Amino acid sequence: MFDLFKTLFLTYSKTDSVRLKIRFRNSTILRPLEVSLSNLDNVHISNNVFIHEGLVLRLLGDCQLFVGEDTYLGPCSHISGTQGTIIIGKKVMIADYVYISTAYHKYEDVTKPVKDQGYEPKGNVIIGDGCWIGAGSYIMPGVKVGKNSVIGANSVVTNDIPPNSVAAGSPARIIRQYSPTEKRWLNR
């Protein structure tokens, strides 16, 4: 098991790795697959965060990442952005192979390959406290997942999900929601 210092020391200078280890106290990142950061200060990880092996983390430009305490990111998760902010709240569970991004690839110019057209930022991504994001899900740019919501496995979240909801599908739609007035879950 690699601790954060060993992981980042392979990629960044000893000074930056030590600075990150102090800031990410009590958090663990296991053997990331790729870490591409344009600014180490754009990554904010709270206490007791566990990031499983295989993480792909690409934060370019001024994109920032905030991960709340007691959060778990499963194996082979992919987090990327070129601008904006990705906020993952406290006590969030993110399963295996989840993709989170703040930008799309541009494709409008048919005279150029998509690869050569760059990215188009589409907005911040916010995952509220206490959420559970199922395996293989995609959280698309500009989406907010409300507090204590569940996203079913292999879902593609293209629109905001209100708090205390269960959403699934491609595109994800709300299939259950908690009613505070009736104090129970209602199917939709």
Short mmCIF file of N, CA and C in Angstrom, two decimals, residues 94-156:
data_model
loop_
_atom_site.label_atom_id
_atom_site.label_comp_id
_atom_site.label_asym_id
_atom_site.label_seq_id
_atom_site.Cartn_x
_atom_site.Cartn_y
_atom_site.Cartn_z
N ILE A 94 -18.17 6.61 -3.72
CA ILE A 94 -18.11 6.55 -5.18
C ILE A 94 -17.55 5.18 -5.54
N ALA A 95 -18.33 4.40 -6.26
CA ALA A 95 -17.95 3.03 -6.60
C ALA A 95 -16.90 3.00 -7.71
N ASP A 96 -16.61 1.81 -8.21
CA ASP A 96 -15.59 1.58 -9.23
C ASP A 96 -15.96 2.22 -10.58
N TYR A 97 -14.95 2.65 -11.29
CA TYR A 97 -15.07 3.12 -12.68
C TYR A 97 -16.07 4.26 -12.86
N VAL A 98 -16.10 5.19 -11.92
CA VAL A 98 -16.98 6.36 -12.04
C VAL A 98 -16.19 7.48 -12.72
N TYR A 99 -16.84 8.19 -13.64
CA TYR A 99 -16.22 9.27 -14.41
C TYR A 99 -16.90 10.58 -14.03
N ILE A 100 -16.09 11.58 -13.66
CA ILE A 100 -16.59 12.91 -13.29
C ILE A 100 -15.79 13.94 -14.07
N SER A 101 -16.48 14.88 -14.75
CA SER A 101 -15.75 15.87 -15.55
C SER A 101 -16.49 17.20 -15.59
N THR A 102 -15.73 18.28 -15.81
CA THR A 102 -16.32 19.62 -15.96
C THR A 102 -16.32 20.10 -17.41
N ALA A 103 -15.87 19.27 -18.36
CA ALA A 103 -15.74 19.74 -19.75
C ALA A 103 -16.05 18.62 -20.74
N TYR A 104 -16.42 19.04 -21.94
CA TYR A 104 -16.62 18.13 -23.07
C TYR A 104 -15.52 18.38 -24.10
N HIS A 105 -15.28 17.40 -24.95
CA HIS A 105 -14.41 17.63 -26.10
C HIS A 105 -15.19 18.45 -27.13
N LYS A 106 -14.52 19.43 -27.71
CA LYS A 106 -15.13 20.18 -28.81
C LYS A 106 -15.14 19.29 -30.06
N TYR A 107 -16.13 19.48 -30.93
CA TYR A 107 -16.23 18.66 -32.13
C TYR A 107 -16.83 19.42 -33.32
N GLU A 108 -17.11 20.71 -33.16
CA GLU A 108 -17.84 21.47 -34.17
C GLU A 108 -17.11 21.63 -35.50
N ASP A 109 -15.79 21.72 -35.48
CA ASP A 109 -15.02 21.94 -36.70
C ASP A 109 -14.76 20.61 -37.40
N VAL A 110 -15.52 20.33 -38.45
CA VAL A 110 -15.40 19.03 -39.13
C VAL A 110 -14.12 18.90 -39.96
N THR A 111 -13.36 19.99 -40.09
CA THR A 111 -12.10 19.91 -40.82
C THR A 111 -10.95 19.43 -39.94
N LYS A 112 -11.20 19.31 -38.63
CA LYS A 112 -10.17 18.88 -37.68
C LYS A 112 -10.63 17.64 -36.92
N PRO A 113 -9.68 16.78 -36.58
CA PRO A 113 -10.04 15.68 -35.69
C PRO A 113 -10.50 16.22 -34.33
N VAL A 114 -11.41 15.52 -33.69
CA VAL A 114 -11.89 15.93 -32.37
C VAL A 114 -10.72 16.11 -31.41
N LYS A 115 -9.74 15.25 -31.51
CA LYS A 115 -8.57 15.29 -30.63
C LYS A 115 -7.86 16.65 -30.69
N ASP A 116 -7.90 17.31 -31.83
CA ASP A 116 -7.19 18.58 -32.01
C ASP A 116 -8.03 19.82 -31.68
N GLN A 117 -9.27 19.63 -31.25
CA GLN A 117 -10.16 20.78 -31.04
C GLN A 117 -10.23 21.25 -29.58
N GLY A 118 -9.62 20.54 -28.68
CA GLY A 118 -9.60 20.99 -27.28
C GLY A 118 -10.87 20.68 -26.52
N TYR A 119 -11.04 21.39 -25.41
CA TYR A 119 -12.16 21.14 -24.50
C TYR A 119 -13.04 22.37 -24.39
N GLU A 120 -14.29 22.12 -24.08
CA GLU A 120 -15.23 23.20 -23.82
C GLU A 120 -15.74 23.05 -22.39
N PRO A 121 -15.36 23.98 -21.50
CA PRO A 121 -15.85 23.88 -20.12
C PRO A 121 -17.36 24.06 -20.07
N LYS A 122 -18.02 23.24 -19.28
CA LYS A 122 -19.48 23.30 -19.22
C LYS A 122 -20.02 23.56 -17.83
N GLY A 123 -19.17 23.69 -16.84
CA GLY A 123 -19.69 24.05 -15.52
C GLY A 123 -19.18 23.15 -14.41
N ASN A 124 -19.44 23.61 -13.20
CA ASN A 124 -19.00 22.90 -12.00
C ASN A 124 -19.78 21.62 -11.81
N VAL A 125 -19.17 20.69 -11.10
CA VAL A 125 -19.83 19.45 -10.70
C VAL A 125 -19.85 19.44 -9.18
N ILE A 126 -21.05 19.22 -8.61
CA ILE A 126 -21.19 19.18 -7.16
C ILE A 126 -21.91 17.88 -6.79
N ILE A 127 -21.25 17.10 -5.94
CA ILE A 127 -21.87 15.89 -5.39
C ILE A 127 -22.05 16.15 -3.91
N GLY A 128 -23.30 16.21 -3.46
CA GLY A 128 -23.61 16.58 -2.09
C GLY A 128 -23.18 15.56 -1.06
N ASP A 129 -23.17 15.97 0.18
CA ASP A 129 -22.81 15.11 1.30
C ASP A 129 -23.68 13.86 1.32
N GLY A 130 -23.07 12.74 1.68
CA GLY A 130 -23.81 11.51 1.92
C GLY A 130 -24.30 10.78 0.68
N CYS A 131 -23.85 11.14 -0.50
CA CYS A 131 -24.31 10.48 -1.73
C CYS A 131 -23.61 9.15 -1.95
N TRP A 132 -24.23 8.32 -2.76
CA TRP A 132 -23.66 7.07 -3.20
C TRP A 132 -23.76 7.05 -4.72
N ILE A 133 -22.62 6.98 -5.39
CA ILE A 133 -22.57 6.96 -6.85
C ILE A 133 -22.20 5.54 -7.28
N GLY A 134 -23.10 4.87 -8.00
CA GLY A 134 -22.92 3.47 -8.39
C GLY A 134 -21.84 3.27 -9.44
N ALA A 135 -21.36 2.03 -9.50
CA ALA A 135 -20.27 1.64 -10.40
C ALA A 135 -20.58 1.98 -11.85
N GLY A 136 -19.56 2.47 -12.55
CA GLY A 136 -19.67 2.74 -13.98
C GLY A 136 -20.49 3.96 -14.34
N SER A 137 -20.83 4.78 -13.38
CA SER A 137 -21.65 5.96 -13.65
C SER A 137 -20.81 7.11 -14.19
N TYR A 138 -21.48 7.97 -14.93
CA TYR A 138 -20.86 9.19 -15.47
C TYR A 138 -21.59 10.38 -14.88
N ILE A 139 -20.84 11.29 -14.27
CA ILE A 139 -21.39 12.54 -13.78
C ILE A 139 -20.90 13.62 -14.74
N MET A 140 -21.81 14.12 -15.54
CA MET A 140 -21.44 15.02 -16.63
C MET A 140 -21.23 16.46 -16.15
N PRO A 141 -20.57 17.28 -16.97
CA PRO A 141 -20.28 18.67 -16.60
C PRO A 141 -21.54 19.47 -16.26
N GLY A 142 -21.41 20.32 -15.25
CA GLY A 142 -22.49 21.22 -14.89
C GLY A 142 -23.59 20.61 -14.04
N VAL A 143 -23.38 19.40 -13.52
CA VAL A 143 -24.43 18.67 -12.80
C VAL A 143 -24.24 18.80 -11.30
N LYS A 144 -25.36 18.90 -10.58
CA LYS A 144 -25.37 18.88 -9.12
C LYS A 144 -26.19 17.68 -8.67
N VAL A 145 -25.57 16.84 -7.84
CA VAL A 145 -26.27 15.70 -7.24
C VAL A 145 -26.54 16.09 -5.79
N GLY A 146 -27.82 16.19 -5.43
CA GLY A 146 -28.21 16.66 -4.11
C GLY A 146 -27.82 15.72 -2.98
N LYS A 147 -27.77 16.25 -1.80
CA LYS A 147 -27.38 15.57 -0.58
C LYS A 147 -28.15 14.25 -0.40
N ASN A 148 -27.43 13.22 0.03
CA ASN A 148 -27.99 11.90 0.35
C ASN A 148 -28.72 11.23 -0.81
N SER A 149 -28.31 11.52 -2.02
CA SER A 149 -28.92 10.87 -3.18
C SER A 149 -28.11 9.66 -3.61
N VAL A 150 -28.76 8.77 -4.35
CA VAL A 150 -28.15 7.54 -4.86
C VAL A 150 -28.24 7.57 -6.37
N ILE A 151 -27.12 7.29 -7.03
CA ILE A 151 -27.09 7.17 -8.49
C ILE A 151 -26.84 5.71 -8.80
N GLY A 152 -27.77 5.06 -9.51
CA GLY A 152 -27.65 3.64 -9.83
C GLY A 152 -26.47 3.35 -10.73
N ALA A 153 -26.00 2.12 -10.68
CA ALA A 153 -24.86 1.69 -11.49
C ALA A 153 -25.08 1.97 -12.97
N ASN A 154 -24.02 2.33 -13.66
CA ASN A 154 -24.01 2.58 -15.10
C ASN A 154 -24.95 3.69 -15.55
N SER A 155 -25.22 4.62 -14.68
CA SER A 155 -26.09 5.76 -15.02
C SER A 155 -25.27 6.88 -15.63
N VAL A 156 -25.92 7.69 -16.45
CA VAL A 156 -25.29 8.89 -17.02
C VAL A 156 -26.11 10.08 -16.53
#
